[in-house]
């Protein structure tokens, strides 16, 4: 017995030692941690072999091999080493052994969830567990699996999961990570589910349980975390359970307890009226118990969605207790938050804490006025209690413990931000800054507005485990507006599918003395840089990126600048890449003396809209690099070399290569729409003349490309772009010179669009034979310029370009031209033949013009078109009776040398009367101001007609007027104010045709009136010209009374009016004119008569208005009724109220305000009464009760009541319930009883009952 005890003791001691080593030495080389299990044990390692024995020193290579050799009756433990297990033998494993009925089981245990990973490569599931099989999974991760149901695991047996991570698994119908069905039993402890999903777009399909699905199975989930899982689809069935779907169970009611659900969601895009398509953002359950669970930021989106956090079918009784729910929503509408009774603030949606160099970690509370002293303490105080933590640093220099060497927990989103302008964190030359935890949590981290100086990487090297930067990241990290300065080692290390985003940050004045990644060491992860600057940096690789355990990762740069990158030995370079997709967009890369890049394995480099200049290059490769470069410039680059992988195509389009040599290496290279200004272009084919090297459609600095290329390869070069010059004389003292570019094959030219070819501008100089120019020099690129000749004469111009091309121009001035028309006669009769002669002469020389076209028009109709030859042009016309005159016009159309010109002439036909034109305008005048109506009579040719009678008709009277020597006639207008139509008629005679015109005459009154403010009548007099007539007498007749007034300096006189509301006619006269005005005096008090019952709640209302009809609030109105006056204020609607509590009758009531009073009548009738009695069967000694209510069903309280019974009248008073009670002491028998109110204010109404009195007092 003692011997057995000692044996157990030493085994426990050995295991304890192992656990201590495991906890303190993360870099141990041991890939398998042995544990003591009963039964058979097998080992699987990436370095093993399936032909091995499967023992510790001879492990298998695949998981399936270990499963296959297991005995269904044994309790088997399969140990998995570190690394990623994928492909044949490690996925799609069916377990139909370890039978429960035979006492067997299989336990598969990893080296840690962050160390042992089973990967489905987005194509395969991991395990299919059959009925009667007992399986335990512990300390491992299952990622990137895919299946129809149960993306990672489909379970019909007994499954236990402990301390595992399920990430990025996917199913088409149910259970993105785990599906437990058909008599299964599934227990999950201490595990994390991140970004698992189920998606279905089949109309009749399902999408349930983004992470876990349970149906006809028992389920227990305890102490787990579900982050970012989702279910979505477009199908007729409901989309349910963003994280967990719990359907019908087998033996025990499923439970989910002590677990956290964060950012899970359901989305349904299907729609049918009254159908619920989206249920349970985190959990959907038919039968399930929830206890001590938290739901943060869960959501449901979809038609008639329900349960943003969880949804329980109402027909089932589920136990839900001690639940925390924060910020969950349905279709964007927040659900009410739920807090447990013992809630202590855990998972507050957002907490802000402040840190200051003057803060205190012991006594501070993290507020702005009482901040903490260190970043680490601010984080520790909130860890586990907050969903979003923002740590704000006030101005100052932070250093030492708590502000450096910080481990960031994975239990929340964390932002560390400087809120001052001088937030500096100093690493003192020996410390690193921050690292988030190695476990994958799904939370995000942000560093912003920080100056990080004098930091040293935790370790340096070219391997993942050796290169731990100043910041090491395993998650989603954003660095915004930060400065990294004087950094030793890698500024940032980015690992294991992490996503790094760096925005508007600078990396300056630093040296990386170890291997790889001065700014970034990127290992199996992705990184993007936006608007960043790297300046004065030295490193073996300033950026290093590799993909070892995953497919190609990406490293991207946008709108960033890299300059003054230094070289301390030949290994220094900007970029080292392996299996990496590199993007450089709108990058400025300048003044760098390190090499550019070396690529290992297959790396893609995409460059667009970037500039590289004044730098070294020397891009080498081990297995080559694939290039995709467009719209970028390479200027003065030493050793500019593009080396490509032999079997992949590299493309260069729209690039500028200027200065130095450029070398292309590879078998499949296409370069087009680019420009070469280099001394030499070297093309190397690695495949013995079998490659495809296409260099067509490029510009070679106007040279023959064959003179610039150095190659022995078979290069396609049939077309190249050349410059083409042309010129056009505009004659208008200017010239147009055109530079264009065309495609050339050595013999022929073709048009070609070079808008996207980066041809450099060419400078030109103008040399003229005399005079001066508006332009004498400039630059051109596929463009046009014009210059103006300031000399008076024609001259020669030479356009010389700096690339030794030249264009000779003869510039001519454009000459003005005179067009002369001669008619054989000015006046003609019908039947006459008239000759039209046209001569075109140079205005400058007086010589006949011998170029162009002359067009002759008769009454705007073209009758002749002739070429100009220097001789006169003639055209004959025969006069007919169609017109009284002919309009003859001539248009000369010249060219660049001779300007266009035109002329016209009139031929009068004497035997046909001329049309006439009456010219008159509308007239607006003041009454009797002397203004006259003017008329001018002309013929159609514009000649005035003298001594002609025009008839002017206005207001029913016609006046005959004779035109004077200017063709004018006038009529004085002395009509009363008003608007009149006036017509002017000229009747025809032998020589002229009849004409008619109509106008409008407006006569304005010189008396202007207006009524304002409901009490002021204002009169304004004006003079004949409309100016105010001052100090003038006038009379106002209002309501039968005449008032005499004198106008003031504005021509106005006023009459104050205090009349009752009504319409009145006011008359005004100034002795010459009488004006009548309608005056409407408005009421300023609005009331109405009232008919009501006694005390029925009706109120008398008086509404006040100002003189403009707007309501008046907060003003006092006097209301008088029954001899008493009450002063009441109007409310915001301008209404004042008075409660009416008078006895029945008819009353007069008045309301007074601002000197005005209105009268109304109030009619009050007696209040109708309802009478209800108690039971008519009454025992001696009890009460007979009668209740009285008014018409509003209110009890009538405190009123006298008469009750008449057995010949006696009893008087009672109603109580608070409107009840009057009479104790009945009559002998047994039947009695008539009558009840009624004794008040004139109430309806005279009685109630008769026959009561039956029974004997015996109670």
PDB file of C-alpha atoms in Angstrom, residues 395-400 403-404 422-429 433 449-455 483:
ATOM      1  CA  UNK A 395      -0.187  65.267 -22.261  1.00  0.00           C
ATOM      2  CA  UNK A 396       3.106  64.111 -20.817  1.00  0.00           C
ATOM      3  CA  UNK A 397       5.983  61.643 -21.125  1.00  0.00           C
ATOM      4  CA  UNK A 398       5.061  58.114 -20.008  1.00  0.00           C
ATOM      5  CA  UNK A 399       7.716  55.497 -19.255  1.00  0.00           C
ATOM      6  CA  UNK A 400       8.613  52.606 -16.998  1.00  0.00           C
ATOM      7  CA  UNK A 403       3.416  52.157 -19.407  1.00  0.00           C
ATOM      8  CA  UNK A 404       5.685  49.738 -21.258  1.00  0.00           C
ATOM      9  CA  UNK A 422       2.227  65.938 -26.752  1.00  0.00           C
ATOM     10  CA  UNK A 423       1.539  62.400 -25.572  1.00  0.00           C
ATOM     11  CA  UNK A 424       4.909  60.626 -25.558  1.00  0.00           C
ATOM     12  CA  UNK A 425       5.609  57.066 -24.459  1.00  0.00           C
ATOM     13  CA  UNK A 426       9.334  56.485 -23.891  1.00  0.00           C
ATOM     14  CA  UNK A 427      10.730  52.938 -23.982  1.00  0.00           C
ATOM     15  CA  UNK A 428      14.011  54.101 -22.437  1.00  0.00           C
ATOM     16  CA  UNK A 429      15.966  52.096 -25.014  1.00  0.00           C
ATOM     17  CA  UNK A 433       5.341  48.633 -25.728  1.00  0.00           C
ATOM     18  CA  UNK A 449      -2.310  59.869 -31.377  1.00  0.00           C
ATOM     19  CA  UNK A 450       0.767  58.441 -29.638  1.00  0.00           C
ATOM     20  CA  UNK A 451       4.463  59.261 -29.950  1.00  0.00           C
ATOM     21  CA  UNK A 452       6.446  56.065 -29.325  1.00  0.00           C
ATOM     22  CA  UNK A 453      10.160  56.772 -28.877  1.00  0.00           C
ATOM     23  CA  UNK A 454      13.255  54.891 -27.787  1.00  0.00           C
ATOM     24  CA  UNK A 455      11.641  51.452 -27.803  1.00  0.00           C
ATOM     25  CA  UNK A 483       4.868  58.358 -34.534  1.00  0.00           C
TER      26      UNK A 483
END
